[in-house]
XYZ file of C-alpha atoms in Angstrom:
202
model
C -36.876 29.686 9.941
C -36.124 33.135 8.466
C -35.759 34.614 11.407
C -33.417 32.227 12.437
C -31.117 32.273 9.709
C -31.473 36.288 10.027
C -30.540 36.040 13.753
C -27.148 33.545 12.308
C -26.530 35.743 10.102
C -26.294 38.927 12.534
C -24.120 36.554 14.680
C -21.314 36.063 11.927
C -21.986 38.920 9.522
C -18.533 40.527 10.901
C -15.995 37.231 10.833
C -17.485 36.788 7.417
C -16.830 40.442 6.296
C -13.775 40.425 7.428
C -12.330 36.984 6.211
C -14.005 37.559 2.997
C -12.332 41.319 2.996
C -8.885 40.000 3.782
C -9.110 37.399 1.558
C -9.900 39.312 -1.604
C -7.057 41.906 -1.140
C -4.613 38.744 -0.664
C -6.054 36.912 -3.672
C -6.138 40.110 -5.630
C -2.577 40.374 -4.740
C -1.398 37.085 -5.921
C -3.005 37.014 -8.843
C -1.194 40.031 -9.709
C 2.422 39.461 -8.627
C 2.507 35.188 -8.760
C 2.209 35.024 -12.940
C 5.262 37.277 -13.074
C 7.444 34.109 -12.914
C 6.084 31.965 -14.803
C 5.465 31.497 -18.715
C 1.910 31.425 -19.435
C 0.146 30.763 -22.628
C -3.754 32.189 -21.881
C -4.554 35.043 -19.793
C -6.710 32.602 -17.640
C -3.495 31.312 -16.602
C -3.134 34.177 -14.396
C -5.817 33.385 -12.429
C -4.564 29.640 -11.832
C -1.522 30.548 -10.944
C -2.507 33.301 -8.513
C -5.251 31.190 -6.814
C -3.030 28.399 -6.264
C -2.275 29.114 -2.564
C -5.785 29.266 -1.862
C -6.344 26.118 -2.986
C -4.145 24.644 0.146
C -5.882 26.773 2.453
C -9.592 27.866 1.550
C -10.856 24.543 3.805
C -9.862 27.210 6.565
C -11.242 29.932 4.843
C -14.727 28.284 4.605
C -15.282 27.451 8.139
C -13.606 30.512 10.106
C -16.901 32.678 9.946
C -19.398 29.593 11.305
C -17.604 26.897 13.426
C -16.213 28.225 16.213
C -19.680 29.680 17.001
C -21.570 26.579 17.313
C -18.426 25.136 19.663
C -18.519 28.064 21.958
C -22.799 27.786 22.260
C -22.319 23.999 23.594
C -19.101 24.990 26.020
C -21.837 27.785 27.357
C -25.064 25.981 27.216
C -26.543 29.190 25.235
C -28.617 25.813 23.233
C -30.704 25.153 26.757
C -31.580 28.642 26.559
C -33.260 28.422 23.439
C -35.360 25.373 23.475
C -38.506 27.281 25.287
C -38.424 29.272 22.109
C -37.111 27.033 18.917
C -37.147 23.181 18.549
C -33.246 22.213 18.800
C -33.219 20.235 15.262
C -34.713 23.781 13.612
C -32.292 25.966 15.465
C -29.539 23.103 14.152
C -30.508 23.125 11.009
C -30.497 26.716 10.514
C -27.191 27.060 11.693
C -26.116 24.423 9.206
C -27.615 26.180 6.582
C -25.830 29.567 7.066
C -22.638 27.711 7.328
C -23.011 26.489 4.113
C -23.899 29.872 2.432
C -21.383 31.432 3.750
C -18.599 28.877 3.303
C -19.835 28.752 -0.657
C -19.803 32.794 -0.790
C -16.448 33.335 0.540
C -14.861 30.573 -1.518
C -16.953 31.566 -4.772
C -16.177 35.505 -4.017
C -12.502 34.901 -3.737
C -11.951 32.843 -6.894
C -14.318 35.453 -8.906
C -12.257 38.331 -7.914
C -9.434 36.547 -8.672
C -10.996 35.693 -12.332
C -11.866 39.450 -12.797
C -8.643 40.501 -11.456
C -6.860 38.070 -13.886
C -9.007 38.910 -17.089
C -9.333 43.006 -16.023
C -6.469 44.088 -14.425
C -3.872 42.111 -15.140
C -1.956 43.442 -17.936
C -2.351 40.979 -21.166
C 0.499 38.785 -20.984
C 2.863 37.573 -23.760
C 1.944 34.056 -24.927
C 4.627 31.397 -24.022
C 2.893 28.547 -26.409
C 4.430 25.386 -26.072
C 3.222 22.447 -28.484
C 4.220 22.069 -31.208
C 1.830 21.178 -34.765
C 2.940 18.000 -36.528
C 1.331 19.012 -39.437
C 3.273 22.631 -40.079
C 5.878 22.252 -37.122
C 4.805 25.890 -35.813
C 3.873 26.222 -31.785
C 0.177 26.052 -31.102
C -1.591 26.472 -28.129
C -1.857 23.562 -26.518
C -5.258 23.688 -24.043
C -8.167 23.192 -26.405
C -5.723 19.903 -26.829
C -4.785 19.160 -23.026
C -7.551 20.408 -21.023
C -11.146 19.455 -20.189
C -13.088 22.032 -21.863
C -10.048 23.692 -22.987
C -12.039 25.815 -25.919
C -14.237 27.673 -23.736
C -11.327 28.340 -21.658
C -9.148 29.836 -24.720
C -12.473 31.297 -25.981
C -14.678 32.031 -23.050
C -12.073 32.707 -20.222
C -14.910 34.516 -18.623
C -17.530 31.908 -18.385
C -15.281 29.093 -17.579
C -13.814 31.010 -14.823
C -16.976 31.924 -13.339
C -18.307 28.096 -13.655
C -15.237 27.109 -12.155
C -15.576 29.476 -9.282
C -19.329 28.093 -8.788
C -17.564 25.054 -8.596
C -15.441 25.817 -6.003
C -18.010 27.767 -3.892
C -19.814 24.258 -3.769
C -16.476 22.302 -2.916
C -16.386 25.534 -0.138
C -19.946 24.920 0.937
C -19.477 20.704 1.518
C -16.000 21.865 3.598
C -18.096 24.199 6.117
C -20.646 22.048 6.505
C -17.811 19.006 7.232
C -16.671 21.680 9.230
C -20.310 22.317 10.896
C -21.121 18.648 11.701
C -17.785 18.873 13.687
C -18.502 21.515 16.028
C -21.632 19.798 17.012
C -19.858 17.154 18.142
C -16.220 17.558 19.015
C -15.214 19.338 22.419
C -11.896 20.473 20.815
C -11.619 23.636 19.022
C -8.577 22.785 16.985
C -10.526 19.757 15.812
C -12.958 21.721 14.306
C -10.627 24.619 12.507
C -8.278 21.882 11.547
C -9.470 18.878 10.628
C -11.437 20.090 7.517
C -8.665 21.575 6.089
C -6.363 18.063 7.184
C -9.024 15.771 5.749
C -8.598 17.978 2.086
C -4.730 17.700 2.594
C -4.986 13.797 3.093
Protein backbone atom coordinates (compact mmCIF):
# COMPACT_ATOMS: atom_id res chain seq x y z
CA UNK A 1 0.00 0.00 0.00
CA UNK A 2 2.80 2.55 0.52
CA UNK A 3 4.10 2.15 -2.50
CA UNK A 4 1.00 2.74 -4.02
CA UNK A 5 0.03 5.81 -2.49
CA UNK A 6 3.86 6.90 -3.22
CA UNK A 7 3.37 5.98 -6.93
CA UNK A 8 -0.33 8.44 -6.62
CA UNK A 9 1.36 10.72 -5.20
CA UNK A 10 4.25 11.08 -7.96
CA UNK A 11 1.27 11.05 -10.42
CA UNK A 12 -0.40 14.35 -8.99
CA UNK A 13 2.41 15.90 -6.97
CA UNK A 14 2.53 18.75 -9.84
CA UNK A 15 -1.51 19.62 -10.31
CA UNK A 16 -1.42 19.69 -6.56
CA UNK A 17 1.62 22.09 -6.35
CA UNK A 18 0.41 24.11 -8.60
CA UNK A 19 -3.36 24.52 -7.57
CA UNK A 20 -2.26 24.73 -4.08
CA UNK A 21 0.50 27.52 -5.30
CA UNK A 22 -2.07 29.52 -7.21
CA UNK A 23 -4.43 29.31 -4.72
CA UNK A 24 -2.46 30.73 -1.83
CA UNK A 25 -1.22 33.85 -3.77
CA UNK A 26 -5.08 34.46 -4.72
CA UNK A 27 -6.27 33.87 -1.15
CA UNK A 28 -3.37 35.84 0.18
CA UNK A 29 -4.54 38.49 -2.10
CA UNK A 30 -8.06 38.72 -1.02
CA UNK A 31 -7.57 38.62 2.28
CA UNK A 32 -5.57 41.61 1.89
CA UNK A 33 -7.52 43.91 -0.46
CA UNK A 34 -11.46 42.42 0.26
CA UNK A 35 -11.62 43.90 4.18
CA UNK A 36 -10.80 47.32 2.74
CA UNK A 37 -14.57 47.84 2.18
CA UNK A 38 -16.04 46.72 4.75
CA UNK A 39 -16.34 47.71 8.61
CA UNK A 40 -14.99 45.07 10.70
CA UNK A 41 -14.99 44.73 14.39
CA UNK A 42 -12.08 41.75 15.07
CA UNK A 43 -9.09 41.28 13.09
CA UNK A 44 -10.38 37.66 12.37
CA UNK A 45 -12.83 39.37 10.33
CA UNK A 46 -10.28 39.81 7.77
CA UNK A 47 -9.86 36.47 7.18
CA UNK A 48 -13.77 35.83 6.69
CA UNK A 49 -14.15 38.29 4.53
CA UNK A 50 -11.15 37.48 2.33
CA UNK A 51 -11.92 33.71 2.20
CA UNK A 52 -15.36 34.24 1.22
CA UNK A 53 -14.89 33.55 -2.53
CA UNK A 54 -13.31 30.43 -1.77
CA UNK A 55 -16.00 29.26 -0.07
CA UNK A 56 -18.14 29.17 -3.57
CA UNK A 57 -15.42 27.56 -5.27
CA UNK A 58 -12.95 25.31 -3.12
CA UNK A 59 -15.41 22.06 -4.16
CA UNK A 60 -13.28 22.70 -7.45
CA UNK A 61 -10.29 23.33 -5.74
CA UNK A 62 -10.40 19.95 -3.88
CA UNK A 63 -10.82 17.67 -6.73
CA UNK A 64 -8.64 19.36 -9.63
CA UNK A 65 -5.33 17.54 -8.48
CA UNK A 66 -7.10 13.74 -8.25
CA UNK A 67 -10.23 13.29 -10.49
CA UNK A 68 -9.49 13.75 -13.76
CA UNK A 69 -6.73 11.11 -13.29
CA UNK A 70 -8.80 8.25 -12.36
CA UNK A 71 -11.31 9.29 -15.54
CA UNK A 72 -8.53 9.34 -18.00
CA UNK A 73 -7.04 5.59 -16.51
CA UNK A 74 -10.66 3.98 -17.36
CA UNK A 75 -10.97 5.97 -20.99
CA UNK A 76 -7.27 4.20 -21.51
CA UNK A 77 -7.62 0.93 -19.82
CA UNK A 78 -4.15 1.77 -17.90
CA UNK A 79 -6.46 -0.35 -14.76
CA UNK A 80 -6.12 -3.82 -17.01
CA UNK A 81 -2.58 -3.14 -16.99
CA UNK A 82 -2.20 -3.27 -13.47
CA UNK A 83 -4.13 -6.16 -12.21
CA UNK A 84 -1.06 -8.80 -12.86
CA UNK A 85 0.63 -6.62 -10.31
CA UNK A 86 -2.05 -5.03 -7.63
CA UNK A 87 -5.57 -6.36 -6.71
CA UNK A 88 -8.02 -3.62 -8.37
CA UNK A 89 -9.95 -2.84 -4.89
CA UNK A 90 -6.16 -2.02 -3.32
CA UNK A 91 -5.08 0.00 -6.29
CA UNK A 92 -8.85 1.74 -5.79
CA UNK A 93 -8.54 2.30 -2.56
CA UNK A 94 -5.27 3.87 -2.65
CA UNK A 95 -6.26 6.22 -5.09
CA UNK A 96 -9.18 7.17 -2.89
CA UNK A 97 -7.05 7.72 -0.17
CA UNK A 98 -4.66 10.26 -1.83
CA UNK A 99 -7.64 12.07 -3.07
CA UNK A 100 -8.71 12.67 0.16
CA UNK A 101 -5.31 13.94 1.54
CA UNK A 102 -4.86 16.03 -0.89
CA UNK A 103 -8.33 17.55 -1.23
CA UNK A 104 -8.07 18.17 2.86
CA UNK A 105 -4.39 19.78 2.38
CA UNK A 106 -5.21 22.18 -0.26
CA UNK A 107 -8.44 23.32 1.37
CA UNK A 108 -6.79 23.36 5.01
CA UNK A 109 -3.48 25.16 3.44
CA UNK A 110 -5.51 27.84 1.79
CA UNK A 111 -7.71 28.86 4.73
CA UNK A 112 -4.43 28.76 7.11
CA UNK A 113 -2.60 31.12 4.97
CA UNK A 114 -5.39 33.09 4.78
CA UNK A 115 -5.66 33.04 8.84
CA UNK A 116 -1.89 33.95 9.06
CA UNK A 117 -2.19 36.42 6.39
CA UNK A 118 -5.20 38.00 8.23
CA UNK A 119 -3.67 37.92 11.87
CA UNK A 120 0.24 38.75 10.43
CA UNK A 121 0.12 40.83 7.68
CA UNK A 122 -2.76 42.52 7.57
CA UNK A 123 -2.40 45.79 9.13
CA UNK A 124 -4.59 45.91 12.57
CA UNK A 125 -7.74 47.35 11.58
CA UNK A 126 -9.89 50.02 13.32
CA UNK A 127 -12.77 48.43 15.26
CA UNK A 128 -16.26 49.25 13.75
CA UNK A 129 -18.24 47.77 17.03
CA UNK A 130 -21.74 47.69 16.57
CA UNK A 131 -24.01 46.62 19.67
CA UNK A 132 -24.85 48.46 21.78
CA UNK A 133 -24.81 47.68 26.09
CA UNK A 134 -28.22 48.14 27.70
CA UNK A 135 -26.73 48.45 30.83
CA UNK A 136 -24.23 51.68 30.10
CA UNK A 137 -25.53 52.42 26.43
CA UNK A 138 -21.73 52.35 25.15
CA UNK A 139 -20.93 49.99 21.83
CA UNK A 140 -19.57 46.60 22.73
CA UNK A 141 -18.38 44.03 20.69
CA UNK A 142 -20.88 42.03 19.77
CA UNK A 143 -19.31 38.22 18.88
CA UNK A 144 -18.67 36.66 22.26
CA UNK A 145 -22.67 37.60 22.14
CA UNK A 146 -23.61 36.47 18.44
CA UNK A 147 -21.29 33.81 17.55
CA UNK A 148 -20.69 30.14 18.39
CA UNK A 149 -17.60 30.23 20.30
CA UNK A 150 -17.34 33.84 19.85
CA UNK A 151 -14.69 34.26 22.99
CA UNK A 152 -12.03 32.22 21.63
CA UNK A 153 -12.54 33.98 18.48
CA UNK A 154 -12.14 37.64 20.15
CA UNK A 155 -9.50 36.00 22.41
CA UNK A 156 -7.85 33.21 20.54
CA UNK A 157 -8.20 34.40 16.84
CA UNK A 158 -5.35 32.07 16.27
CA UNK A 159 -6.67 28.83 17.49
CA UNK A 160 -10.12 29.27 16.27
CA UNK A 161 -8.88 30.02 12.91
CA UNK A 162 -6.72 27.14 12.71
CA UNK A 163 -9.69 24.73 14.09
CA UNK A 164 -11.79 26.24 11.65
CA UNK A 165 -9.40 25.63 8.84
CA UNK A 166 -9.13 21.81 10.10
CA UNK A 167 -12.61 22.03 9.67
CA UNK A 168 -12.69 22.96 6.36
CA UNK A 169 -9.81 20.68 5.20
CA UNK A 170 -12.28 17.82 6.33
CA UNK A 171 -15.39 19.46 4.50
CA UNK A 172 -12.39 19.57 1.48
CA UNK A 173 -11.48 15.95 2.03
CA UNK A 174 -15.50 14.50 1.94
CA UNK A 175 -15.78 16.91 -1.51
CA UNK A 176 -12.72 14.99 -3.29
CA UNK A 177 -13.65 11.92 -2.30
CA UNK A 178 -17.55 12.79 -3.65
CA UNK A 179 -15.51 13.88 -6.31
CA UNK A 180 -13.40 10.42 -6.44
CA UNK A 181 -16.40 8.03 -6.30
CA UNK A 182 -17.48 10.00 -9.47
CA UNK A 183 -14.70 9.41 -11.69
CA UNK A 184 -14.98 5.77 -11.07
CA UNK A 185 -18.08 5.75 -12.41
CA UNK A 186 -19.15 8.52 -14.72
CA UNK A 187 -17.82 8.56 -18.47
CA UNK A 188 -18.18 12.40 -18.52
CA UNK A 189 -15.45 14.59 -17.47
CA UNK A 190 -17.52 17.64 -16.73
CA UNK A 191 -19.54 15.39 -14.44
CA UNK A 192 -16.81 14.78 -12.39
CA UNK A 193 -15.16 18.56 -12.13
CA UNK A 194 -18.64 19.86 -11.80
CA UNK A 195 -20.93 18.14 -10.05
CA UNK A 196 -19.13 18.31 -6.63
CA UNK A 197 -18.93 21.76 -6.67
CA UNK A 198 -23.04 21.86 -8.07
CA UNK A 199 -24.10 19.42 -5.37
CA UNK A 200 -22.37 22.17 -2.55
CA UNK A 201 -24.17 25.02 -4.52
CA UNK A 202 -27.62 23.13 -4.30
Amino acid sequence: MKNLLVNEWRKIRLPFCLTLILSVIAVSLTTMLVYKSYALEEQLEVYEVGFAIFNLFYPILAIIPTAWLMYFERKTNFMKYTLPRVKQHTYILAKGIMSILTGFFIIFGISFVSVIVALYIVPPITQQLSLVNPLTGELMNSFPEVRIFGEVFVNQPFLYGLIFSVWKGFIGAVIALFGFVLSLYSRNLFVILAGPFMYMIL
